[in-house]
Amino acid sequence: MVQKKYSKKKASQFNWFRAMWQVIVCKIIYMIRFILIYRVEIHGFENIPKDNRYIVCPNHLSTLDPPLIAGIMPRRVAFMAKKELFAIPLLRWWLDWLGTFAVDREKLGPSTVKTAEAVHDSKWILGIFPQGTRGLPGEIKGVTKGFAGLAKLTKCNILPVGITGSQEVKWLPFSGKIVVNIGKIIPYEKDLNSIKDKWIKSIGELTGFKYIEDSAEENGGKE
């Protein structure tokens, strides 16, 4: 299948081309939009580690979230995206050029772990949305433990990032408002439930959103 081609990457594939393309798209083009239209505010830069042994884990409100996070982080970010997106020809090329790789949300496969290690070997950082899909403002819902399992397997800490306001589609200058709050590092540990609970608590504090338990949340490793 086409998706398999994009699910496993080597460190060498997170190269200067993808790094430069992400800078142009996210740090220049998108950031101009965020600043001029959404009046983006960013707090907590001091909480970002100097090394890259962490996974950046924001809450998820809209399609603006990945370029927003890639635009503000000091290192390039390799996001995990559901494999179904890579079945769309033009979209899969665009995602691939930005350093995104495909993942099966039903299970945490060996290729995902190997690619995660390759990301850190390349000096990029890994980006995961623990909610798996976009949520509603005011809610923290649909959180699974895939991100916690990957943190444990790769021995990487979790950097929680709270985003508010990105769900609003705006086009007029200064008509929107996005606030990004970067939280303190959550150390990885063997207890996946503990990592998940700490992330939920941190995101709640960073956004003011409330956690809503979802019956669809799995005990296993969906991402």
Phi, psi and omega in degrees: 000153182299321185300327182298327179298331185256006183264339181234120181233150175266163180301326181294341180280344173269069193259188184296326181297309181294323178296314180294319180297320178294322178298312182298312184288310189270315184279339180251294186296306182292322183294328174300316178296316182297320183285314186280328183257318186259359178046049188301136175243135182234127181233146174095023178304330182294345180274353181281123180297155178284330179272189180239023179271056177209162177244124178277125187232092179271163165286167190230118180242331185201175178290350177283342187297314179300309178294332177296310180295317178297329181285332184259341181284143181291333177255162176291148184244127174259107181271148170272137178225149182301141187299334181300331180294333183278000175276352180263113189312297184295322181294319182295326177292317180298313179297318180298316180297331180276359179091007179282147177229156186278147178217145175274112184290349180279340181201154178266093185278166179302324181296326179294315180295317180295320178292322177300319177294321179296323178301312182290327176294333182274356181080003170283179171237155181270139178240130180223138171262104182303336179284342176081322179218169183294140179249184179262146177300137181094349183238146167243106189217154176076025182281127177246174187261010180301319180294324179291320178296321179291323176298318179295315183292326182262357181057046179243142177281172181249131174252105180283138178227124180262128180240133173229144174093353184282349182282346183274120179278115182232150179230335180281143180305134176059026180266347180247178178207114176243132176239129178244121177245119180266121184272183179277151183302138173253113182295144176288155178204175183287329183279103183293324178298323180294317178298314179301313182297321180292323178294315179300315180298316181296315180297323177299318179290326184281334184245337187083005179282157179251142179282132177238117181293131183250128180296341181277350180295137183264152172281340180268195192266064168280153180238000000 
